[in-house]
């Protein structure tokens, strides 16, 4: 198995914007270097270009529209994030849901530019549905765990295990991220033991006073 | 194999509303009786209740929201269409796209009431994605055939064949409808020969002066 | 001044659907007859046609799409609600928000059929914006009062007073409904004293065991 | 009257992205300096920060969401564009329509940060509705002129004149931009003579081989 991926979603948190985005990316690069674990960041659109050019870690968009360059005022195309230096993009995050056909269009457009697709899903069925679109990753965010502060190990881990099985039944090449309920290195280890290939997380890193300390803990059991 | 399904989508065509909806449903009932083929209709919301109560044919909603009864002004719940007497609902029609999580919610809500789900899709990948949600039917509407007047037999039929294979690879119990490019009984026969379980069509029946004549042709090769 | 309007929004409450919708409409007709006050109902789409045909009170749609009859699967056109017998429609309810251009399109389409437009708004500015589109009514639903159980008289009534002033500054012909915080006849009286032309309410009538009793109270101070 | 504003919308055109965005901004700065006319640019989100920091001309976002910093993955907050150095934002462009309440929220959020709001509208009524929200600018984009290549002078200019009157009847402080049908300096002059305070345009500048040449023509009659 390849190294797990720790993917930090900066959302539109004030603590993950501008200078703070740089500080978090810097911590991610440091801890990735120390640990050998891949750590990526999905910053605000405005930080996409600066971060991708200042740091060696993979930088993701938080969303991407699958259409061609053209008359799409206010949207963000794969063309744009490619120019900005992105490695890939989240798609269909629970805070930015897309229609099924739009998700597919975004995956196809990313693949045409050799960028990585991470489709977010919310349960076993939608994870299987996402896997059918052949992205690189499906990130499962069980609604009962989002922002709950409840560790995936304390909650019923069955939803993760079943989602992994459902994804691989549809397409065994698709990797899975655990997208909620990650508080600590112990949680990351459990997520990997449940068959996932890493984690997608947000506030625990982004709002930390010292993101490097939190990141070192997150990779500590791998 | 069970009998194919001919499902008529009345859209919001003037020719499929009110008295015309009754006339089309009447024709459908007549031809279904003559031929033994199942013929259903998906009328405007306002005709759902009257048609379901006046006719024995299956009546479908054109869309349904998956949430519980409650404060959802302007939406249409499974509870509502069940009370109206619907047999099931289209979901995610190309003219009423839904987010992946919404599609799943609608399927679950329909199944909880033992109603039939028909998820519309637009290509091979999204058909597979739809199948992963375990509806009764996936209706493939290739955009290049929608409203084109081009028969699925004249167009490249590969998209239908591949979509059927993709659906059954994910879930062999899911039935498939050909959702565009159906002009005649010959087209229906080709659609069935390509492995689908029927057709979803609209203007060719709804806008016909004599819907019974068109319907008789559509079932003539089965 | 013309008689105030009491408009009952049945939402998708189970208690406002099917037989219950008939029972509430019946109570509304009775109390309207007794009191001389106009009482209307906005039921689920599936009840629109039956209620409009069984009762003399004005029946409203909860939402309407402004486009012409045609290929709009899953939508509800002015054409459809006109055939169903509707007197008008709510537009842009807080549970079914529309783009500014869509609101305008719905108002125009309703007016072309001589049906009544009730645009919902949420504060002073959006009430003025709604008034600029020249509907018959703007219904102000201050978010802090929606479903709060707090009477508009106990809450700061300034938002209603200022919204009425803002609406009339833009277009003095537009009538205003108080769209939240209505619990009793006292509230209705206050709403009218604040310069509005009636009220839009939901659960207090729809979920009542005896809607007629609640309605009699609502009109008691007029 | 203050100097007219020429606002260039780079959309997601390939010719307005990355290095081309810099080239266009450079041309805008040059011609603004030569002519004394204010020329702004609304680039892709990814170019917002670099352009705002490299050039003295006003840089606008193409869209902004009105909510506070927080859990809004894939959205673009006023906080973000402020950090990026934006002077303001387009709101409700025809390619990114918003609900009425969302438009109002965006205007309020921009004003709280002393940034400039430009609400796009499509006709006389929606221009008045936009003006009721008290933005700095309303940009009228008559659908019949968008991307038509038809000059506003050749088309019926009445829609512009009436929209200006409707906007000023609601709020005389709101300035108006002509948002379509601008091909040349002659068109800009006509737009200003019709009572507007400048123009919003896109492809004629963005796709030009030499944007400076086009811009010099656009300001030539002022």
PDB file of N, CA and C in Angstrom, chain A residues 9-14 17-19 44-50 62-63 65 67-77 79-81 83-84 90 93 95-96 113, chain D residues 9-14 17-19 44-50 62-63 65 67-77 79-81 83-84 90 93 95-96 113:
ATOM      1  N   UNK A   9      -8.501  20.373   4.992  1.00  0.00           N
ATOM      2  CA  UNK A   9      -9.466  21.271   4.350  1.00  0.00           C
ATOM      3  C   UNK A   9      -9.540  22.573   5.146  1.00  0.00           C
ATOM      4  N   UNK A  10      -9.052  23.656   4.562  1.00  0.00           N
ATOM      5  CA  UNK A  10      -9.033  24.939   5.285  1.00  0.00           C
ATOM      6  C   UNK A  10     -10.389  25.631   5.283  1.00  0.00           C
ATOM      7  N   UNK A  11     -11.351  25.076   4.521  1.00  0.00           N
ATOM      8  CA  UNK A  11     -12.696  25.678   4.419  1.00  0.00           C
ATOM      9  C   UNK A  11     -12.580  27.194   4.188  1.00  0.00           C
ATOM     10  N   UNK A  12     -13.495  27.953   4.748  1.00  0.00           N
ATOM     11  CA  UNK A  12     -13.314  29.407   4.710  1.00  0.00           C
ATOM     12  C   UNK A  12     -13.081  29.928   6.121  1.00  0.00           C
ATOM     13  N   UNK A  13     -12.442  29.084   6.922  1.00  0.00           N
ATOM     14  CA  UNK A  13     -12.082  29.516   8.268  1.00  0.00           C
ATOM     15  C   UNK A  13     -11.122  30.704   8.188  1.00  0.00           C
ATOM     16  N   UNK A  14     -11.364  31.686   9.008  1.00  0.00           N
ATOM     17  CA  UNK A  14     -10.435  32.795   9.128  1.00  0.00           C
ATOM     18  C   UNK A  14      -9.019  32.297   9.481  1.00  0.00           C
ATOM     19  N   UNK A  17      -6.798  31.117   6.320  1.00  0.00           N
ATOM     20  CA  UNK A  17      -6.791  32.059   5.192  1.00  0.00           C
ATOM     21  C   UNK A  17      -5.528  32.924   5.231  1.00  0.00           C
ATOM     22  N   UNK A  18      -5.028  33.266   4.065  1.00  0.00           N
ATOM     23  CA  UNK A  18      -3.924  34.227   3.979  1.00  0.00           C
ATOM     24  C   UNK A  18      -2.674  33.743   4.709  1.00  0.00           C
ATOM     25  N   UNK A  19      -2.150  34.573   5.623  1.00  0.00           N
ATOM     26  CA  UNK A  19      -0.917  34.209   6.333  1.00  0.00           C
ATOM     27  C   UNK A  19      -1.049  32.893   7.089  1.00  0.00           C
ATOM     28  N   UNK A  44      -8.527  28.086   0.612  1.00  0.00           N
ATOM     29  CA  UNK A  44      -9.418  28.990  -0.120  1.00  0.00           C
ATOM     30  C   UNK A  44      -8.884  29.207  -1.536  1.00  0.00           C
ATOM     31  N   UNK A  45      -9.780  29.481  -2.474  1.00  0.00           N
ATOM     32  CA  UNK A  45      -9.344  29.730  -3.856  1.00  0.00           C
ATOM     33  C   UNK A  45      -8.250  30.795  -3.929  1.00  0.00           C
ATOM     34  N   UNK A  46      -8.356  31.810  -3.078  1.00  0.00           N
ATOM     35  CA  UNK A  46      -7.410  32.936  -3.188  1.00  0.00           C
ATOM     36  C   UNK A  46      -6.001  32.536  -2.766  1.00  0.00           C
ATOM     37  N   UNK A  47      -5.893  31.444  -2.002  1.00  0.00           N
ATOM     38  CA  UNK A  47      -4.572  30.993  -1.554  1.00  0.00           C
ATOM     39  C   UNK A  47      -4.032  29.859  -2.410  1.00  0.00           C
ATOM     40  N   UNK A  48      -4.810  29.425  -3.384  1.00  0.00           N
ATOM     41  CA  UNK A  48      -4.431  28.258  -4.176  1.00  0.00           C
ATOM     42  C   UNK A  48      -3.106  28.509  -4.903  1.00  0.00           C
ATOM     43  N   UNK A  49      -3.055  29.596  -5.622  1.00  0.00           N
ATOM     44  CA  UNK A  49      -1.868  29.904  -6.414  1.00  0.00           C
ATOM     45  C   UNK A  49      -0.649  30.171  -5.532  1.00  0.00           C
ATOM     46  N   UNK A  50      -0.747  31.053  -4.528  1.00  0.00           N
ATOM     47  CA  UNK A  50       0.443  31.286  -3.685  1.00  0.00           C
ATOM     48  C   UNK A  50       0.941  30.004  -3.005  1.00  0.00           C
ATOM     49  N   UNK A  62     -10.947  23.266  -3.266  1.00  0.00           N
ATOM     50  CA  UNK A  62     -12.036  22.754  -2.415  1.00  0.00           C
ATOM     51  C   UNK A  62     -13.241  22.336  -3.254  1.00  0.00           C
ATOM     52  N   UNK A  63     -13.235  22.739  -4.502  1.00  0.00           N
ATOM     53  CA  UNK A  63     -14.354  22.470  -5.408  1.00  0.00           C
ATOM     54  C   UNK A  63     -13.873  22.826  -6.796  1.00  0.00           C
ATOM     55  N   UNK A  65     -15.523  23.202 -10.979  1.00  0.00           N
ATOM     56  CA  UNK A  65     -16.588  23.018 -11.960  1.00  0.00           C
ATOM     57  C   UNK A  65     -16.010  22.331 -13.184  1.00  0.00           C
ATOM     58  N   UNK A  67     -16.665  22.327 -16.336  1.00  0.00           N
ATOM     59  CA  UNK A  67     -16.777  22.788 -17.721  1.00  0.00           C
ATOM     60  C   UNK A  67     -15.511  23.440 -18.258  1.00  0.00           C
ATOM     61  N   UNK A  68     -15.509  23.576 -19.547  1.00  0.00           N
ATOM     62  CA  UNK A  68     -14.377  24.131 -20.280  1.00  0.00           C
ATOM     63  C   UNK A  68     -14.200  25.609 -19.964  1.00  0.00           C
ATOM     64  N   UNK A  69     -13.009  26.163 -20.220  1.00  0.00           N
ATOM     65  CA  UNK A  69     -12.841  27.617 -20.142  1.00  0.00           C
ATOM     66  C   UNK A  69     -13.930  28.295 -20.962  1.00  0.00           C
ATOM     67  N   UNK A  70     -14.379  29.455 -20.519  1.00  0.00           N
ATOM     68  CA  UNK A  70     -15.432  30.137 -21.275  1.00  0.00           C
ATOM     69  C   UNK A  70     -16.208  31.117 -20.419  1.00  0.00           C
ATOM     70  N   UNK A  71     -17.466  31.286 -20.765  1.00  0.00           N
ATOM     71  CA  UNK A  71     -18.312  32.285 -20.115  1.00  0.00           C
ATOM     72  C   UNK A  71     -18.967  31.682 -18.873  1.00  0.00           C
ATOM     73  N   UNK A  72     -18.198  31.595 -17.799  1.00  0.00           N
ATOM     74  CA  UNK A  72     -18.686  30.995 -16.560  1.00  0.00           C
ATOM     75  C   UNK A  72     -18.301  31.875 -15.381  1.00  0.00           C
ATOM     76  N   UNK A  73     -18.733  33.141 -15.423  1.00  0.00           N
ATOM     77  CA  UNK A  73     -18.410  34.098 -14.376  1.00  0.00           C
ATOM     78  C   UNK A  73     -18.681  33.529 -12.979  1.00  0.00           C
ATOM     79  N   UNK A  74     -17.723  33.681 -12.088  1.00  0.00           N
ATOM     80  CA  UNK A  74     -17.921  33.275 -10.701  1.00  0.00           C
ATOM     81  C   UNK A  74     -17.692  31.802 -10.441  1.00  0.00           C
ATOM     82  N   UNK A  75     -17.336  31.052 -11.471  1.00  0.00           N
ATOM     83  CA  UNK A  75     -17.055  29.632 -11.286  1.00  0.00           C
ATOM     84  C   UNK A  75     -15.552  29.387 -11.288  1.00  0.00           C
ATOM     85  N   UNK A  76     -15.183  28.141 -10.986  1.00  0.00           N
ATOM     86  CA  UNK A  76     -13.763  27.800 -10.921  1.00  0.00           C
ATOM     87  C   UNK A  76     -13.543  26.545 -11.759  1.00  0.00           C
ATOM     88  N   UNK A  77     -12.826  26.722 -12.840  1.00  0.00           N
ATOM     89  CA  UNK A  77     -12.641  25.619 -13.787  1.00  0.00           C
ATOM     90  C   UNK A  77     -11.373  24.820 -13.476  1.00  0.00           C
ATOM     91  N   UNK A  79      -9.194  24.209 -15.646  1.00  0.00           N
ATOM     92  CA  UNK A  79      -8.184  25.028 -16.298  1.00  0.00           C
ATOM     93  C   UNK A  79      -7.562  26.022 -15.308  1.00  0.00           C
ATOM     94  N   UNK A  80      -8.411  26.675 -14.517  1.00  0.00           N
ATOM     95  CA  UNK A  80      -7.920  27.674 -13.567  1.00  0.00           C
ATOM     96  C   UNK A  80      -7.079  27.044 -12.468  1.00  0.00           C
ATOM     97  N   UNK A  81      -7.544  25.928 -11.914  1.00  0.00           N
ATOM     98  CA  UNK A  81      -6.778  25.359 -10.796  1.00  0.00           C
ATOM     99  C   UNK A  81      -5.485  24.711 -11.298  1.00  0.00           C
ATOM    100  N   UNK A  83      -3.654  25.964 -13.801  1.00  0.00           N
ATOM    101  CA  UNK A  83      -2.758  27.121 -13.929  1.00  0.00           C
ATOM    102  C   UNK A  83      -2.231  27.540 -12.559  1.00  0.00           C
ATOM    103  N   UNK A  84      -3.094  27.445 -11.547  1.00  0.00           N
ATOM    104  CA  UNK A  84      -2.690  27.836 -10.195  1.00  0.00           C
ATOM    105  C   UNK A  84      -1.701  26.857  -9.583  1.00  0.00           C
ATOM    106  N   UNK A  90     -11.113  18.584  -4.231  1.00  0.00           N
ATOM    107  CA  UNK A  90     -12.310  17.999  -3.628  1.00  0.00           C
ATOM    108  C   UNK A  90     -13.470  18.224  -4.595  1.00  0.00           C
ATOM    109  N   UNK A  93     -18.183  18.248  -1.767  1.00  0.00           N
ATOM    110  CA  UNK A  93     -18.103  18.330  -0.303  1.00  0.00           C
ATOM    111  C   UNK A  93     -19.496  18.579   0.279  1.00  0.00           C
ATOM    112  N   UNK A  95     -20.550  20.664   2.087  1.00  0.00           N
ATOM    113  CA  UNK A  95     -20.910  22.084   2.082  1.00  0.00           C
ATOM    114  C   UNK A  95     -21.006  22.657   0.662  1.00  0.00           C
ATOM    115  N   UNK A  96     -20.828  21.809  -0.327  1.00  0.00           N
ATOM    116  CA  UNK A  96     -20.876  22.261  -1.734  1.00  0.00           C
ATOM    117  C   UNK A  96     -21.316  21.079  -2.603  1.00  0.00           C
ATOM    118  N   UNK A 113      -6.744  16.550 -17.280  1.00  0.00           N
ATOM    119  CA  UNK A 113      -5.563  17.366 -16.949  1.00  0.00           C
ATOM    120  C   UNK A 113      -4.618  16.628 -16.011  1.00  0.00           C
TER     121      UNK A 113
ATOM    122  N   UNK D   9     -14.729  42.021 -17.109  1.00  0.00           N
ATOM    123  CA  UNK D   9     -15.014  40.711 -16.512  1.00  0.00           C
ATOM    124  C   UNK D   9     -14.240  39.640 -17.287  1.00  0.00           C
ATOM    125  N   UNK D  10     -13.259  39.048 -16.636  1.00  0.00           N
ATOM    126  CA  UNK D  10     -12.418  38.053 -17.333  1.00  0.00           C
ATOM    127  C   UNK D  10     -13.099  36.686 -17.411  1.00  0.00           C
ATOM    128  N   UNK D  11     -14.244  36.531 -16.726  1.00  0.00           N
ATOM    129  CA  UNK D  11     -14.978  35.254 -16.719  1.00  0.00           C
ATOM    130  C   UNK D  11     -13.999  34.097 -16.450  1.00  0.00           C
ATOM    131  N   UNK D  12     -14.234  32.957 -17.049  1.00  0.00           N
ATOM    132  CA  UNK D  12     -13.219  31.899 -16.956  1.00  0.00           C
ATOM    133  C   UNK D  12     -12.627  31.658 -18.340  1.00  0.00           C
ATOM    134  N   UNK D  13     -12.561  32.737 -19.111  1.00  0.00           N
ATOM    135  CA  UNK D  13     -11.914  32.632 -20.421  1.00  0.00           C
ATOM    136  C   UNK D  13     -10.448  32.247 -20.238  1.00  0.00           C
ATOM    137  N   UNK D  14      -9.999  31.336 -21.058  1.00  0.00           N
ATOM    138  CA  UNK D  14      -8.577  31.002 -21.086  1.00  0.00           C
ATOM    139  C   UNK D  14      -7.739  32.257 -21.351  1.00  0.00           C
ATOM    140  N   UNK D  17      -6.865  34.437 -18.056  1.00  0.00           N
ATOM    141  CA  UNK D  17      -6.391  33.658 -16.898  1.00  0.00           C
ATOM    142  C   UNK D  17      -4.869  33.714 -16.821  1.00  0.00           C
ATOM    143  N   UNK D  18      -4.331  33.714 -15.621  1.00  0.00           N
ATOM    144  CA  UNK D  18      -2.876  33.600 -15.432  1.00  0.00           C
ATOM    145  C   UNK D  18      -2.119  34.742 -16.084  1.00  0.00           C
ATOM    146  N   UNK D  19      -1.164  34.418 -16.935  1.00  0.00           N
ATOM    147  CA  UNK D  19      -0.325  35.464 -17.553  1.00  0.00           C
ATOM    148  C   UNK D  19      -1.152  36.462 -18.352  1.00  0.00           C
ATOM    149  N   UNK D  44     -10.488  35.715 -12.568  1.00  0.00           N
ATOM    150  CA  UNK D  44     -10.721  34.440 -11.883  1.00  0.00           C
ATOM    151  C   UNK D  44     -10.262  34.542 -10.426  1.00  0.00           C
ATOM    152  N   UNK D  45     -10.879  33.762  -9.544  1.00  0.00           N
ATOM    153  CA  UNK D  45     -10.484  33.783  -8.125  1.00  0.00           C
ATOM    154  C   UNK D  45      -8.985  33.574  -7.946  1.00  0.00           C
ATOM    155  N   UNK D  46      -8.411  32.716  -8.783  1.00  0.00           N
ATOM    156  CA  UNK D  46      -6.993  32.376  -8.570  1.00  0.00           C
ATOM    157  C   UNK D  46      -6.078  33.541  -8.900  1.00  0.00           C
ATOM    158  N   UNK D  47      -6.577  34.496  -9.684  1.00  0.00           N
ATOM    159  CA  UNK D  47      -5.763  35.661 -10.049  1.00  0.00           C
ATOM    160  C   UNK D  47      -6.065  36.871  -9.177  1.00  0.00           C
ATOM    161  N   UNK D  48      -6.999  36.738  -8.273  1.00  0.00           N
ATOM    162  CA  UNK D  48      -7.451  37.886  -7.479  1.00  0.00           C
ATOM    163  C   UNK D  48      -6.304  38.456  -6.653  1.00  0.00           C
ATOM    164  N   UNK D  49      -5.661  37.604  -5.909  1.00  0.00           N
ATOM    165  CA  UNK D  49      -4.592  38.037  -5.022  1.00  0.00           C
ATOM    166  C   UNK D  49      -3.392  38.570  -5.798  1.00  0.00           C
ATOM    167  N   UNK D  50      -2.874  37.831  -6.783  1.00  0.00           N
ATOM    168  CA  UNK D  50      -1.731  38.371  -7.536  1.00  0.00           C
ATOM    169  C   UNK D  50      -2.035  39.710  -8.212  1.00  0.00           C
ATOM    170  N   UNK D  62     -15.566  38.036  -8.981  1.00  0.00           N
ATOM    171  CA  UNK D  62     -16.676  37.814  -9.929  1.00  0.00           C
ATOM    172  C   UNK D  62     -17.958  37.410  -9.201  1.00  0.00           C
ATOM    173  N   UNK D  63     -17.810  37.044  -7.936  1.00  0.00           N
ATOM    174  CA  UNK D  63     -18.939  36.575  -7.130  1.00  0.00           C
ATOM    175  C   UNK D  63     -18.449  36.526  -5.697  1.00  0.00           C
ATOM    176  N   UNK D  65     -19.853  35.155  -1.637  1.00  0.00           N
ATOM    177  CA  UNK D  65     -20.895  34.646  -0.739  1.00  0.00           C
ATOM    178  C   UNK D  65     -20.921  35.506   0.507  1.00  0.00           C
ATOM    179  N   UNK D  67     -21.680  35.032   3.593  1.00  0.00           N
ATOM    180  CA  UNK D  67     -21.611  34.584   4.986  1.00  0.00           C
ATOM    181  C   UNK D  67     -20.252  34.795   5.621  1.00  0.00           C
ATOM    182  N   UNK D  68     -20.266  34.676   6.924  1.00  0.00           N
ATOM    183  CA  UNK D  68     -19.084  34.885   7.745  1.00  0.00           C
ATOM    184  C   UNK D  68     -18.027  33.811   7.479  1.00  0.00           C
ATOM    185  N   UNK D  69     -16.776  34.073   7.829  1.00  0.00           N
ATOM    186  CA  UNK D  69     -15.774  33.007   7.788  1.00  0.00           C
ATOM    187  C   UNK D  69     -16.301  31.793   8.552  1.00  0.00           C
ATOM    188  N   UNK D  70     -15.956  30.591   8.118  1.00  0.00           N
ATOM    189  CA  UNK D  70     -16.435  29.399   8.808  1.00  0.00           C
ATOM    190  C   UNK D  70     -16.414  28.179   7.923  1.00  0.00           C
ATOM    191  N   UNK D  71     -17.362  27.278   8.174  1.00  0.00           N
ATOM    192  CA  UNK D  71     -17.380  25.989   7.485  1.00  0.00           C
ATOM    193  C   UNK D  71     -18.168  26.111   6.179  1.00  0.00           C
ATOM    194  N   UNK D  72     -17.528  26.654   5.167  1.00  0.00           N
ATOM    195  CA  UNK D  72     -18.181  26.875   3.876  1.00  0.00           C
ATOM    196  C   UNK D  72     -17.256  26.425   2.748  1.00  0.00           C
ATOM    197  N   UNK D  73     -16.866  25.172   2.791  1.00  0.00           N
ATOM    198  CA  UNK D  73     -15.959  24.603   1.787  1.00  0.00           C
ATOM    199  C   UNK D  73     -16.417  24.937   0.368  1.00  0.00           C
ATOM    200  N   UNK D  74     -15.475  25.402  -0.443  1.00  0.00           N
ATOM    201  CA  UNK D  74     -15.780  25.641  -1.850  1.00  0.00           C
ATOM    202  C   UNK D  74     -16.451  26.970  -2.125  1.00  0.00           C
ATOM    203  N   UNK D  75     -16.692  27.760  -1.100  1.00  0.00           N
ATOM    204  CA  UNK D  75     -17.298  29.075  -1.293  1.00  0.00           C
ATOM    205  C   UNK D  75     -16.237  30.168  -1.188  1.00  0.00           C
ATOM    206  N   UNK D  76     -16.649  31.393  -1.487  1.00  0.00           N
ATOM    207  CA  UNK D  76     -15.710  32.514  -1.456  1.00  0.00           C
ATOM    208  C   UNK D  76     -16.344  33.629  -0.634  1.00  0.00           C
ATOM    209  N   UNK D  77     -15.746  33.900   0.498  1.00  0.00           N
ATOM    210  CA  UNK D  77     -16.312  34.870   1.434  1.00  0.00           C
ATOM    211  C   UNK D  77     -15.753  36.271   1.198  1.00  0.00           C
ATOM    212  N   UNK D  79     -14.538  38.010   3.496  1.00  0.00           N
ATOM    213  CA  UNK D  79     -13.290  37.936   4.241  1.00  0.00           C
ATOM    214  C   UNK D  79     -12.125  37.538   3.325  1.00  0.00           C
ATOM    215  N   UNK D  80     -12.352  36.528   2.500  1.00  0.00           N
ATOM    216  CA  UNK D  80     -11.295  36.034   1.608  1.00  0.00           C
ATOM    217  C   UNK D  80     -10.911  37.076   0.565  1.00  0.00           C
ATOM    218  N   UNK D  81     -11.901  37.690  -0.050  1.00  0.00           N
ATOM    219  CA  UNK D  81     -11.549  38.639  -1.123  1.00  0.00           C
ATOM    220  C   UNK D  81     -10.940  39.914  -0.544  1.00  0.00           C
ATOM    221  N   UNK D  83      -8.924  39.931   2.123  1.00  0.00           N
ATOM    222  CA  UNK D  83      -7.525  39.541   2.347  1.00  0.00           C
ATOM    223  C   UNK D  83      -6.756  39.554   1.022  1.00  0.00           C
ATOM    224  N   UNK D  84      -7.434  39.134  -0.041  1.00  0.00           N
ATOM    225  CA  UNK D  84      -6.774  39.096  -1.355  1.00  0.00           C
ATOM    226  C   UNK D  84      -6.520  40.497  -1.914  1.00  0.00           C
ATOM    227  N   UNK D  90     -18.574  41.667  -8.147  1.00  0.00           N
ATOM    228  CA  UNK D  90     -19.830  41.438  -8.843  1.00  0.00           C
ATOM    229  C   UNK D  90     -20.698  40.537  -7.967  1.00  0.00           C
ATOM    230  N   UNK D  93     -24.240  37.788 -11.141  1.00  0.00           N
ATOM    231  CA  UNK D  93     -24.013  37.809 -12.585  1.00  0.00           C
ATOM    232  C   UNK D  93     -24.934  36.781 -13.252  1.00  0.00           C
ATOM    233  N   UNK D  95     -24.409  34.527 -15.084  1.00  0.00           N
ATOM    234  CA  UNK D  95     -23.852  33.173 -15.081  1.00  0.00           C
ATOM    235  C   UNK D  95     -23.696  32.619 -13.668  1.00  0.00           C
ATOM    236  N   UNK D  96     -24.125  33.381 -12.679  1.00  0.00           N
ATOM    237  CA  UNK D  96     -24.003  32.951 -11.267  1.00  0.00           C
ATOM    238  C   UNK D  96     -25.119  33.604 -10.463  1.00  0.00           C
ATOM    239  N   UNK D 113     -17.248  45.595   5.124  1.00  0.00           N
ATOM    240  CA  UNK D 113     -15.794  45.651   4.907  1.00  0.00           C
ATOM    241  C   UNK D 113     -15.420  46.826   4.007  1.00  0.00           C
TER     242      UNK D 113
END
